[in-house]
Coordinates of C-alpha atoms in Angstrom, one line a residue:
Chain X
X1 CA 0.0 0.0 0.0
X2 CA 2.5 2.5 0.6
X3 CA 4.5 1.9 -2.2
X4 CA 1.0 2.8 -4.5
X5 CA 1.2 5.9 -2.0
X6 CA 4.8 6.8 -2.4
X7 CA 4.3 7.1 -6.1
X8 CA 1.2 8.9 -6.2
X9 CA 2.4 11.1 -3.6
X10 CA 5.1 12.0 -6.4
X11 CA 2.8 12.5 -8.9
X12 CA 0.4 14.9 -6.7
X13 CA 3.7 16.7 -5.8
X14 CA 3.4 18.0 -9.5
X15 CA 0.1 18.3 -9.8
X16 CA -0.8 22.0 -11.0
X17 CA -4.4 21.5 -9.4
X18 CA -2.4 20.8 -6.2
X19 CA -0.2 23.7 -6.8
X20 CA -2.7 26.2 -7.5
X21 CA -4.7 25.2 -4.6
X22 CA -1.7 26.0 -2.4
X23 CA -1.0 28.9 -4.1
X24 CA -4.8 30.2 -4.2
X25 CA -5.2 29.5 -0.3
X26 CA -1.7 31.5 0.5
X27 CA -3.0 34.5 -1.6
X28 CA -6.4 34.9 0.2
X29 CA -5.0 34.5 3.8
X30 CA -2.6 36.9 3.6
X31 CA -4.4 38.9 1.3
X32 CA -7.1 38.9 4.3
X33 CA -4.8 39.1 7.5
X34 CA -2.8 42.6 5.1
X35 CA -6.3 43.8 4.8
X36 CA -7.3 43.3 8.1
X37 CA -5.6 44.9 10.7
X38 CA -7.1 42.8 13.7
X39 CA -5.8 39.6 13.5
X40 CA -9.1 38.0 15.0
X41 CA -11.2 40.0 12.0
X42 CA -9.2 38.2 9.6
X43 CA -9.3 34.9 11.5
X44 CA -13.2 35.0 11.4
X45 CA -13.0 36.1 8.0
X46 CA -10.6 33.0 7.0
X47 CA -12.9 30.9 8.6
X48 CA -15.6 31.4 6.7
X49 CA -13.3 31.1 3.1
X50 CA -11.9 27.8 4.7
X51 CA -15.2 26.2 5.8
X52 CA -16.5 26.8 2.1
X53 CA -14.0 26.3 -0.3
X54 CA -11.6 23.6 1.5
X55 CA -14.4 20.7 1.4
X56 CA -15.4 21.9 -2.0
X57 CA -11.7 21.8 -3.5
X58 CA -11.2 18.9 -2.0
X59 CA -14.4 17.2 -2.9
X60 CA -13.9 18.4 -6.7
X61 CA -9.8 17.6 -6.4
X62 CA -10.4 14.1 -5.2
X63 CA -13.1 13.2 -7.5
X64 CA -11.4 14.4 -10.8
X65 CA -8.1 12.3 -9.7
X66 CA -9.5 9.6 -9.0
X67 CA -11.3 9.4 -12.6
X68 CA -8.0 10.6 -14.4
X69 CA -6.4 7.7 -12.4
X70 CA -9.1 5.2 -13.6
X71 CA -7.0 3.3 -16.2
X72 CA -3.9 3.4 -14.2
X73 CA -6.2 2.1 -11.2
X74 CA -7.1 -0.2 -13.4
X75 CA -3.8 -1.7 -14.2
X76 CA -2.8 -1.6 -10.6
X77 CA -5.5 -4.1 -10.0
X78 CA -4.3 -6.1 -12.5
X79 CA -0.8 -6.6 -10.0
X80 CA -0.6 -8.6 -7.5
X81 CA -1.9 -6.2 -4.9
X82 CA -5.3 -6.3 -2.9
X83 CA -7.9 -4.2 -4.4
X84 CA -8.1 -2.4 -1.1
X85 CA -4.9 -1.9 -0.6
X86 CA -4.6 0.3 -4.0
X87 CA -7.8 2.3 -3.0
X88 CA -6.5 3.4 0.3
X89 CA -3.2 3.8 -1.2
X90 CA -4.6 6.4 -3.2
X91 CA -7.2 8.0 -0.6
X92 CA -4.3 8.2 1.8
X93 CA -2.0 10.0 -1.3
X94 CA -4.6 12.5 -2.0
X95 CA -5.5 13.4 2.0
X96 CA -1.7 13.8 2.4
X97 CA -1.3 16.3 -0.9
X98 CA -4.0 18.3 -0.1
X99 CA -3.0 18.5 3.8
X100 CA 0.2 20.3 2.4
X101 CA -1.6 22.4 0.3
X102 CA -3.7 23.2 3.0
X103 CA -1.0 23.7 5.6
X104 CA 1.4 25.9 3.0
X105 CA -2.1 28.1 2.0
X106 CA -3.6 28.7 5.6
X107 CA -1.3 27.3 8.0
X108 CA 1.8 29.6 7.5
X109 CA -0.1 32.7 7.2
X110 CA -2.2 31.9 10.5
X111 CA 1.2 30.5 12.3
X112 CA 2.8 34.0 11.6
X113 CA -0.6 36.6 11.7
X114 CA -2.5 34.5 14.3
X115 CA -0.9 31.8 16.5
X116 CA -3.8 31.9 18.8
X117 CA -5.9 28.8 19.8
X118 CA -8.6 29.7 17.3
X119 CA -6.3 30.1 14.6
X120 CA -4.9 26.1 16.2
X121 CA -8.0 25.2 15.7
X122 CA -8.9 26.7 12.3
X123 CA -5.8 24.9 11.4
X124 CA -6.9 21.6 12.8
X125 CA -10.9 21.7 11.9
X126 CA -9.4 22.6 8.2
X127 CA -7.3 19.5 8.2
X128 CA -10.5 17.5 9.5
X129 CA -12.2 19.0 7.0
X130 CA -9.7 18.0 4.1
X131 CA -9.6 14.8 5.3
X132 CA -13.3 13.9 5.4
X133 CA -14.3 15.8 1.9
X134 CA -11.0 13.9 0.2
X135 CA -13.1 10.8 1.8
X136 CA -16.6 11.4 0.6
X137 CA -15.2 12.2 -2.5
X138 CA -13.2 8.9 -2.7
X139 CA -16.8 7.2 -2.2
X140 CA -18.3 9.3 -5.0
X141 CA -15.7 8.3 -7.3
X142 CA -15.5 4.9 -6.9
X143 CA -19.1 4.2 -6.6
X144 CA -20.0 6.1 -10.0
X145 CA -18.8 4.8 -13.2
X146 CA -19.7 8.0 -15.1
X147 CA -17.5 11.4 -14.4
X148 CA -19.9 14.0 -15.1
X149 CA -22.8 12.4 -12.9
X150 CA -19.9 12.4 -9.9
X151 CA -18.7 15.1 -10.1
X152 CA -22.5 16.6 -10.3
X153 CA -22.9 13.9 -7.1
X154 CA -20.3 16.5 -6.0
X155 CA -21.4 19.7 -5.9
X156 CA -24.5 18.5 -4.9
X157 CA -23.2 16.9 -1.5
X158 CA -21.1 20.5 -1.0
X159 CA -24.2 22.7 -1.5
X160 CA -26.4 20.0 0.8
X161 CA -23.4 20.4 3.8
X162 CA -22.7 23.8 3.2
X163 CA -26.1 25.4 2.7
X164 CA -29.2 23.5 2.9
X165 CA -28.4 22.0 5.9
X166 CA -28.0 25.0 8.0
X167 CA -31.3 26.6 6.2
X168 CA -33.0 23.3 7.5
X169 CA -31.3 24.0 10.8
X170 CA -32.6 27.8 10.7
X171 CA -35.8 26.6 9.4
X172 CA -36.1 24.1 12.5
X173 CA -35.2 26.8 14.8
X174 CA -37.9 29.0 13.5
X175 CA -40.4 26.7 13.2
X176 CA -40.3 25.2 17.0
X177 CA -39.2 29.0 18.3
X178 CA -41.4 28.6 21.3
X179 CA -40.0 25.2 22.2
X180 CA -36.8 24.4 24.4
X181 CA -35.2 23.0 21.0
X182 CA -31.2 23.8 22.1
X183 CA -30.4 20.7 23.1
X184 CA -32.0 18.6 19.9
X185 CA -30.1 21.4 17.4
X186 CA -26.8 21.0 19.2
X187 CA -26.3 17.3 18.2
X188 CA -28.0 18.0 15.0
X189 CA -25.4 20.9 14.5
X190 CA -22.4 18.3 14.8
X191 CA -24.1 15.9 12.3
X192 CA -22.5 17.6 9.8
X193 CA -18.7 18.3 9.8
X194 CA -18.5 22.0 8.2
X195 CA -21.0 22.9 11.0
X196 CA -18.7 21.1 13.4
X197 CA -16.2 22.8 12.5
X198 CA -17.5 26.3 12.6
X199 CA -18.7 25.8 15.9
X200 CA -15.1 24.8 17.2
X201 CA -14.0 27.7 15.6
X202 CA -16.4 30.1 16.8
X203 CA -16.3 28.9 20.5
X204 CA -12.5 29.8 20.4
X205 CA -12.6 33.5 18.9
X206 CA -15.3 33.7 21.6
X207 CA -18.3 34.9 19.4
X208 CA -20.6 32.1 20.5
X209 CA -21.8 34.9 23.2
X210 CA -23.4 36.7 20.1
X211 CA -25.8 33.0 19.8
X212 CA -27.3 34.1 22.9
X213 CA -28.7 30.5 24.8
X214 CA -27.5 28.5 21.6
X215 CA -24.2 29.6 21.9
X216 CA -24.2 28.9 25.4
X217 CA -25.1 25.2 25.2
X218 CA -22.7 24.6 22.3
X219 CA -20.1 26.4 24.8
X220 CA -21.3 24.2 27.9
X221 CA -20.9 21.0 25.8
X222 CA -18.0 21.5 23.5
X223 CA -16.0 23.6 25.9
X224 CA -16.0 20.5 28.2
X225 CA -13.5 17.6 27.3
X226 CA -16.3 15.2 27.1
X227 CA -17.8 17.4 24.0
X228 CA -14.0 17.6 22.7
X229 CA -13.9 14.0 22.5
X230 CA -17.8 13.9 20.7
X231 CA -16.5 16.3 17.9
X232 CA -13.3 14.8 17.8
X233 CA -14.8 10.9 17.4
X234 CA -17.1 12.4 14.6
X235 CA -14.6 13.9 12.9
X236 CA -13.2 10.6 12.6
X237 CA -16.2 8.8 12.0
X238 CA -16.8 11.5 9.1
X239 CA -13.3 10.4 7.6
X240 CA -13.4 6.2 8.1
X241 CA -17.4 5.9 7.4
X242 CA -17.0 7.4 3.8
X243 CA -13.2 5.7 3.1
X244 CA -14.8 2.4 4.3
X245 CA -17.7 2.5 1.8
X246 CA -15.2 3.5 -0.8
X247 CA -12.8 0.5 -0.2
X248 CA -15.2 -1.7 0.1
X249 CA -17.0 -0.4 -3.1
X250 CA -14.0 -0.6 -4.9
X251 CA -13.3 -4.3 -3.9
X252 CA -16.7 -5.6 -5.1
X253 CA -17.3 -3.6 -8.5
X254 CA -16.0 -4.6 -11.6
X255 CA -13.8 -2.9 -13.5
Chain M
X1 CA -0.4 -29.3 -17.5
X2 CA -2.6 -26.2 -18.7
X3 CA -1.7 -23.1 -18.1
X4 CA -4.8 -21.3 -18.1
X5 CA -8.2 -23.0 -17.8
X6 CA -11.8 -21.7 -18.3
X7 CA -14.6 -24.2 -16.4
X8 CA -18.0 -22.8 -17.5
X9 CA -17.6 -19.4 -17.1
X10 CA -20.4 -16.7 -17.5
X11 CA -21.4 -13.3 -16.6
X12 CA -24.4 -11.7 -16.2
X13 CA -24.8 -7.8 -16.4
X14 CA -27.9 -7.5 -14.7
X15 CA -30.3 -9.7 -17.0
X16 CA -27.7 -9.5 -20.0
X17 CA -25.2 -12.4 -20.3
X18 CA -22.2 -11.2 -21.9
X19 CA -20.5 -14.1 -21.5
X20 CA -21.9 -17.7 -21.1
X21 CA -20.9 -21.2 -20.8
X22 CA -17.3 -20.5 -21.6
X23 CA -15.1 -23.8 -21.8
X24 CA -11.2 -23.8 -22.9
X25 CA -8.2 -24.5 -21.6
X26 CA -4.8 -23.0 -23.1
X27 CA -1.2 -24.9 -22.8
X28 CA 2.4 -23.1 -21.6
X29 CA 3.9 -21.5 -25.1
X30 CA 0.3 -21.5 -26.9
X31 CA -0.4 -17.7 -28.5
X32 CA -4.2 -18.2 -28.8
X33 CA -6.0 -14.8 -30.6
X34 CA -9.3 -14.0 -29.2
X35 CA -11.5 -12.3 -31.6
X36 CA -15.1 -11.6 -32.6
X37 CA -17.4 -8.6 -33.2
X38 CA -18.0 -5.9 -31.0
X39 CA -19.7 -6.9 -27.8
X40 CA -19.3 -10.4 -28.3
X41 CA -17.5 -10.9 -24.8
X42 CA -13.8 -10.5 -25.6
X43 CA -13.3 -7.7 -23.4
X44 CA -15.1 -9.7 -20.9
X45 CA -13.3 -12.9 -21.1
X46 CA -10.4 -11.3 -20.5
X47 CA -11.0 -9.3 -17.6
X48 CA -12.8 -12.2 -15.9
X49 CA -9.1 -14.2 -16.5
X50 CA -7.6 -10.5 -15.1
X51 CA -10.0 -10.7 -12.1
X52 CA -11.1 -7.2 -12.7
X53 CA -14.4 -8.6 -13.3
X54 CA -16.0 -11.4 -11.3
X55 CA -17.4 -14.4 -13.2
X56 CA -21.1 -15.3 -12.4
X57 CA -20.6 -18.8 -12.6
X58 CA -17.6 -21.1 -13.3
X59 CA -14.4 -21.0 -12.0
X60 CA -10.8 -19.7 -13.8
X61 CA -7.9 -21.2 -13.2
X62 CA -4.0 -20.0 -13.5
X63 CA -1.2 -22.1 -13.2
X64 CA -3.5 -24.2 -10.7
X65 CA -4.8 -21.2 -8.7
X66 CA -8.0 -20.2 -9.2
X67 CA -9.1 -16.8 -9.9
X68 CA -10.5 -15.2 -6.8
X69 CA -9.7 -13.5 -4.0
X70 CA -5.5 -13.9 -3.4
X71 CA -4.3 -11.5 -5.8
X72 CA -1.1 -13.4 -6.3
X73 CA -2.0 -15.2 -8.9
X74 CA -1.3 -11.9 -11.2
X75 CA 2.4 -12.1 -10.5
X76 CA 2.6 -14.9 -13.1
X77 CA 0.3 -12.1 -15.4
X78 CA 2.0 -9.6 -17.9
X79 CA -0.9 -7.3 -19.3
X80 CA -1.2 -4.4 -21.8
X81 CA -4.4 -2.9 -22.0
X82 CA -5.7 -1.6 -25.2
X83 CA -5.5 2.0 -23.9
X84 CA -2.2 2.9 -21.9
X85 CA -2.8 5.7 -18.9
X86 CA 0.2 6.3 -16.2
X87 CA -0.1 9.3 -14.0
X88 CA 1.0 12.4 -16.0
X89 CA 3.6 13.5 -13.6
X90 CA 5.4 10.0 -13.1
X91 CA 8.3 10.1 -15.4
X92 CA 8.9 7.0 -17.4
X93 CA 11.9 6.2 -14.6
X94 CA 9.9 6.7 -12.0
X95 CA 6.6 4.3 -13.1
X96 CA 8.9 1.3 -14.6
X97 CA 10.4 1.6 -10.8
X98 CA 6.8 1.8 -9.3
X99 CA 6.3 -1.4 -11.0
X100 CA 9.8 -2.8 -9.5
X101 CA 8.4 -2.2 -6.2
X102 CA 5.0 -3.1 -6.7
X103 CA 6.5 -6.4 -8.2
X104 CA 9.0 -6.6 -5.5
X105 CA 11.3 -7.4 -8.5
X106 CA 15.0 -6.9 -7.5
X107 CA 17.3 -5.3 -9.9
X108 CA 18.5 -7.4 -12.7
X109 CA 15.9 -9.6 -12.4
X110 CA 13.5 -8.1 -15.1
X111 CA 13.5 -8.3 -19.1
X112 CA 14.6 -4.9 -19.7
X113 CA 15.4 -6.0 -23.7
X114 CA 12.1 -4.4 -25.1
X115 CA 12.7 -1.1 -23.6
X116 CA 15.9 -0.5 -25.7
X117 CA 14.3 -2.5 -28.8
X118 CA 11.2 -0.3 -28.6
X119 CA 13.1 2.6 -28.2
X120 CA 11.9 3.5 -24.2
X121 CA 15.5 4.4 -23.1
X122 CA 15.5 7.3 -24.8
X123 CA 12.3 8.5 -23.2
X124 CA 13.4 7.4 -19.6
X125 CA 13.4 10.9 -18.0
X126 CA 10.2 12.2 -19.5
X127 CA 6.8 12.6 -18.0
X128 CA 4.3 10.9 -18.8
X129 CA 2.3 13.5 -19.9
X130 CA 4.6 14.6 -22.0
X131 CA 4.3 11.3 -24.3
X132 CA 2.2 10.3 -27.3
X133 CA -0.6 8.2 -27.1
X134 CA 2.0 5.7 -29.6
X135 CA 5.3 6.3 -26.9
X136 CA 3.1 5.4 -24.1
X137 CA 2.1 1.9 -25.6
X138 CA 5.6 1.0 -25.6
X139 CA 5.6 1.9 -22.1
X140 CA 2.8 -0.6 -21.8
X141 CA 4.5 -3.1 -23.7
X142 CA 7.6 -2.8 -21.6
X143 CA 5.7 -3.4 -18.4
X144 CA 3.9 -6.0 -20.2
X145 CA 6.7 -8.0 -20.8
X146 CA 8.9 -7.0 -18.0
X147 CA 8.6 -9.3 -15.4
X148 CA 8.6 -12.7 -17.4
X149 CA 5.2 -14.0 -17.0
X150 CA 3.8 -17.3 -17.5
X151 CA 0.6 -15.7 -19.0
X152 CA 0.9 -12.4 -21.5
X153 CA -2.8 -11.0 -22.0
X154 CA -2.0 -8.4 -24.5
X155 CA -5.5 -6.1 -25.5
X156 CA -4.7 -5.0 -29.1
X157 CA -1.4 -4.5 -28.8
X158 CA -0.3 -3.0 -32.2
X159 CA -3.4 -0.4 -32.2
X160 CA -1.5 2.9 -32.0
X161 CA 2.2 1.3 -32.5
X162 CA 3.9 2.3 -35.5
X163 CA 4.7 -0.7 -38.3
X164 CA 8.3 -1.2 -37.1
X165 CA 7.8 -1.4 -33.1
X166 CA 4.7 -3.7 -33.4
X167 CA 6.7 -5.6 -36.1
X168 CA 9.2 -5.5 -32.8
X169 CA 6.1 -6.2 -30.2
X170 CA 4.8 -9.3 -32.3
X171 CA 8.7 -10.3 -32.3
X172 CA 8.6 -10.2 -28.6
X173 CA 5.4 -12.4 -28.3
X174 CA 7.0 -15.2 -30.5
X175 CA 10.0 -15.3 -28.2
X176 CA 7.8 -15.3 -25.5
X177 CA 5.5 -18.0 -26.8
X178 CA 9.2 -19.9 -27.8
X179 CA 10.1 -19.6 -23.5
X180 CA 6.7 -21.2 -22.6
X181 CA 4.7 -18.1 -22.1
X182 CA 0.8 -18.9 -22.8
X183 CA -0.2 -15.8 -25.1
X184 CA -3.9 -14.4 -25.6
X185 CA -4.4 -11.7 -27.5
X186 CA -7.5 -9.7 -28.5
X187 CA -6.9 -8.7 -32.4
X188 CA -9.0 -7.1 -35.5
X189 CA -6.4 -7.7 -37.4
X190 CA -6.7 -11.2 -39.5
X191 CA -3.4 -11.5 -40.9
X192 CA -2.0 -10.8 -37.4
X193 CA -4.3 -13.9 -36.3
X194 CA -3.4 -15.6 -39.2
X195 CA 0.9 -15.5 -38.5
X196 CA 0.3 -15.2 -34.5
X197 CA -2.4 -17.2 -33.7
X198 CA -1.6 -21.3 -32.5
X199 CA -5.2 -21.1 -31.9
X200 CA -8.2 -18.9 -32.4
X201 CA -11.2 -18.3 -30.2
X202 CA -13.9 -17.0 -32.0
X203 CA -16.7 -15.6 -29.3
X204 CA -20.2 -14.4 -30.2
X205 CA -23.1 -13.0 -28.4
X206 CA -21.1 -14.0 -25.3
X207 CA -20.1 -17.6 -26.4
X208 CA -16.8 -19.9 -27.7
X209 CA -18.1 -20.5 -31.2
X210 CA -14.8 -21.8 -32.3
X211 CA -11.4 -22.6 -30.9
X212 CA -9.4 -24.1 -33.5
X213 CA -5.6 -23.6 -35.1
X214 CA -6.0 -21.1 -37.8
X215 CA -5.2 -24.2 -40.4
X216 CA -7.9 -25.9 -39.6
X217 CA -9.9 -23.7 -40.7
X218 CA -8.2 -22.9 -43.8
X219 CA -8.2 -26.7 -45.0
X220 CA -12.0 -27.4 -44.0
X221 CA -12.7 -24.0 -46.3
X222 CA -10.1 -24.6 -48.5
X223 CA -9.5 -21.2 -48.3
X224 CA -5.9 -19.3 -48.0
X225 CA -6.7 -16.4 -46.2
X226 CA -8.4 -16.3 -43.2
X227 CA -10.7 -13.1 -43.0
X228 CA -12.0 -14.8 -46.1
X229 CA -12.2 -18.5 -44.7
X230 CA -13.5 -17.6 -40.9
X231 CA -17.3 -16.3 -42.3
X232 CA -17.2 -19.1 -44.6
X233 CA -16.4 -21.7 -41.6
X234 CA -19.1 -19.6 -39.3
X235 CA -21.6 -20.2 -42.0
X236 CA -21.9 -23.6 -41.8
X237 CA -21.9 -23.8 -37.9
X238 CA -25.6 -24.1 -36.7
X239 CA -26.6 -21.2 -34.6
X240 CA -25.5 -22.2 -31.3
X241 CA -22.7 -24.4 -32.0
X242 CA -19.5 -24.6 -30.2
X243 CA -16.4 -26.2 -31.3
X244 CA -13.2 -26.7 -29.4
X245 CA -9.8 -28.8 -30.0

C-alpha cells in the first residue's frame, strides 16, 4: 500500500491542481490578515473562506483524480496487490497532498498573523475537513462509473453540507421557536462536519456569546472535554465511514 | 499441465449475459488470438481471466490457482491494455520503478530487452504527460513484458504502435511463446491472427463459437486467407454451435 502511495504522492507533488490550490489559499489568507488589521477580524474572515471552499476543492480535487487515475487504477489491479490496498493507497496520497496544500495556503499565514488557539484550531478543523471531503469524494468516485454524474454527485453533497443543511437547521429553529429546542439542534449541528467545524472555531474567537442561549449550550458542551472528545470521534467517524464505503465499493465492483 | 483453464464461465450484467458457458483451456507456449465482433464478450473474457471482473458462474484457473480473492495469482500475469494511462507527472523512470516495487522485482531480475528494442530508453526521464498516445504503448509493452510472465494477455497490442515497433512487439510475443509463455491476444487484425495465432477463439453474443488452429480452418474451407475462410467456416456452424480442439 504505501509503495502505491509513495508514487502517487510524487505525482500529486506536481500536480498543478495541487499547486494552484496551495498557491490560491496563500493569496487569500494573507491577502485577508494585510487587509485586516485585527488579527481575530481576519481569523473570522478565513474561517468562513476555509469552511466553504476547502471541502469543496477537496471534494472536486479528489473526485477528478480519481477518474484521471481510472486506467492506471485499473492496471494496478491487474498486479498482484489487494484491491483495497490500492484504493487506500490512493485516498491516503490524496489526504496527504491536499494537507500540504492546506498547511502551505492557511497554516503559514495563520502560524505568523494569528498563532492563537482559534487560529490552532482553524488549522486543525481545516485538516479534519480536508480529510473527510477527500473521503466522501473517494466514495463518490468509486461508486460512479460516469465522471460527469460524480462530479454533479459532488457539488450536490457540497451545497447539501454547506447550505441547505444550516437553512433546515434555521428553518427548524424558527419553526419550534417557542420550544426548548437547544439541546435537539446542538447534536443535530455536529451531524455535519462543516457545522462542526464552525462551531469549534467560533467557540474559540469567543463569538458564541453573540448565539445568545444556543451559543451557550454549544459552549457548555463543547467547551468540556467530554464534547471535545464527541467532535473529535465524529470527525473521525466523518473520515473512516466514507473511506470504508469507498474501499469496500472498490473491492466488489467490476472494473 | 494447462496453463490457463476456463470451467464454464459466464457473466451476467444485470439480465444481459455477456458471457456464457465458456469452456477452454490453453497450454504453456500457446499464443491463442481472441476475436469476434464488438460486444461479443472478448473484453469480458479477459477481464474475468484479469479478475477485474467477477465471473457469475464457473471458476478460472491460473497455473492451478484459481481466480479469486489472493491476488497473487497476477504475479505470473503480464498485461497491456488496449489504452495505456500512467499518472501524468510520473516520469517513465519513475513508473517502470513503481512497478519494480510493486512487483517486488529486484534489480536485474527483469526483461529490460524491449525497452531499448522499442526505443523507451531514450524516453526514460520524461513525463508521462509529455508522451504520445503511440510512446506510451511501448511503455505498456515494456511493463507488459517486464517481469517474465507465464501468462501475457496483450489487449490490441499493435493499435496505436507504428509498423516497425509492433513488427518489434509481435517479435517479442514469438519469443515469449518460444520460452513457454501462454499468449492471448485480443486482435482485428486477420493476418496478425493468421501468423500469430496457435489457436483462435472466436466468441459471439457471449459464447466460444470456435477454438481451432487457424489451419484448420483454412483446410476445411479450402481457403488461403483467413478473414475470407472464418465467415465461410461460421456459416456452416448451426446457430449455437461450439467447437473446441
Amino acid at each position: 500500500m504505501l509503495k502505491v502511495c509513495k508514487y502517487t504522492l510524487i505525482d500529486l507533488a506536481r500536480n498543478r491542481f495541487a499547486i494552484g490550490y496551495a498557491t490560491l489559499l496563500l493569496l487569500v489568507s494573507i491577502g485577508l490578515f494585510m487587509l485586516e488589521g485585527d488579527p481575530t477580524k481576519a481569523l473570522i474572515s478565513l474561517t468562513q473562506v476555509v469552511l466553504a471552499l476547502v471541502p469543496l476543492l477537496a471534494l472536486v480535487f479528489t473526485i477528478i483524480y480519481f477518474y484521471n487515475q481510472y486506467e492506471f487504477t485499473v492496471l494496478l489491479a491487474v498486479q498482484p496487490l489487494g484491491r483495497r490496498n490500492i484504493v487506500l493507497a490512493q485516498l491516503l496520497a490524496i489526504t496527504i497532498a491536499m494537507l500540504i496544500a492546506f498547511l502551505v495556503g492557511i497554516g503559514m499565514p495563520v502560524l505568523v498573523f494569528a498563532p492563537s488557539a482559534a487560529g490552532w484550531t482553524l488549522l486543525l478543523t481545516g485538516a479534519a475537513l480536508t480529510a473527510v471531503f477527500t473521503a466522501i469524494g473517494g466514495w463518490i468516485a468509486v461508486k460512479n462509473r460516469d465522471r460527469a454524474r460524480g462530479v454533479g454527485i459532488g457539488l450536490v453533497t457540497w451545497v447539501l453540507m454547506v447550505l441547505v443543511y444550516d437553512a433546515l437547521l434555521l428553518w427548524i429553529m424558527f419553526a419550534f421557536s417557542d420550544r426548548p429546542i437547544e439541546p435537539v439542534i446542538v447534536p443535530l449541528a455536529a451531524f455535519n462536519p462543516i457545522d462542526l467545524a464552525r462551531i469549534l472555531v467560533m467557540l474559540k474567537i469567543d463569538l458564541a456569546a453573540l448565539l445568545g442561549y444556543t451559543g451557550a449550550v454549544y459552549q457548555q458542551f463543547f467547551g468540556s472535554v467530554g464534547g471535545m472528545l464527541v467532535a473529535l470521534c465524529a470527525l473521525i467517524l466523518w473520515v473512516a465511514l466514507p473511506s470504508w464505503r469507498a474501499v469496500s465499493a472498490f473491492a466488489s465492483k467490476d472494473l | 499441465m494447462d496453463r490457463v483453464t476456463f470451467e464454464g464461465v459466464g457473466k451476467r450484467y444485470g439480465k444481459q449475459w455477456a458471457l456464457r458457458g465458456v469452456n477452454a483451456f490453453f497450454a504453456p507456449g500457446e499464443v491463442v488470438m481472441v476475436i469476434g465482433p464488438n460486444g461479443s464478450g472478448k473484453t469480458t473474457l479477459i477481464k474475468c481471466l484479469l479478475g477485474l471482473v467477477r465471473a457469475t458462474e464457473g471458476a478460472i484457473h491460473v497455473n492451478g490457482m484459481e481466480v479469486g480473492a489472493d491476488p497473487q495469482y497476477r504475479k505470473a500475469i503480464g498485461y497491456m491494455p488496449q489504452l495505456a494511462e500512467f499518472p501524468r507527472e510520473l516520469t517513465v523512470d519513475q513508473l517502470l520503478r513503481m512497478m519494480n516495487d510493486i512487483r517486488d522485482a529486484p534489480s536485474g531480475s527483469t526483461d529490460d530487452r524491449l525497452i531499448e528494442a522499442l526505443g523507451v530508453d531514450a524516453l526514460l526521464d520524461k513525463r508521462i504527460g509529455a508522451l504520445s498516445g503511440g510512446m506510451r504503448q511501448k511503455v505498456s509493452a515494456v511493463l507488459a513484458f517486464r517481469y517474465r510472465p507465464t501468462v501475457l494477455v496483450l489487449d490490441e497490442p499493435t493499435a496505436g504502435l507504428d509498423p516497425l515497433s509492433a513488427r518489434t512487439l509481435l517479435d517479442a510475443v514469438t519469443e515469449a511463446r518460444r520460452n513457454g509463455t501462454t499468449v492471448l491476444i485480443t486482435s482485428h487484425i486477420m493476418e496478425e491472427v493468421q501468423q500469430l495465432g496457435d489457436r483462435l477463439a472466436y466468441l459471439q453474443d457471449g459464447r466460444l463459437r470456435v477454438l481451432l488452429a487457424p489451419e484448420t480452418i483454412l483446410d476445411i474451407t479450402r481457403e488461403t486467407s483467413l478473414s475470407k475462410a472464418l465467415p465461410k467456416y461460421l456459416a456452416q456452424l448451426p446457430p449455437a454451435h461450439v467447437e473446441s480442439v
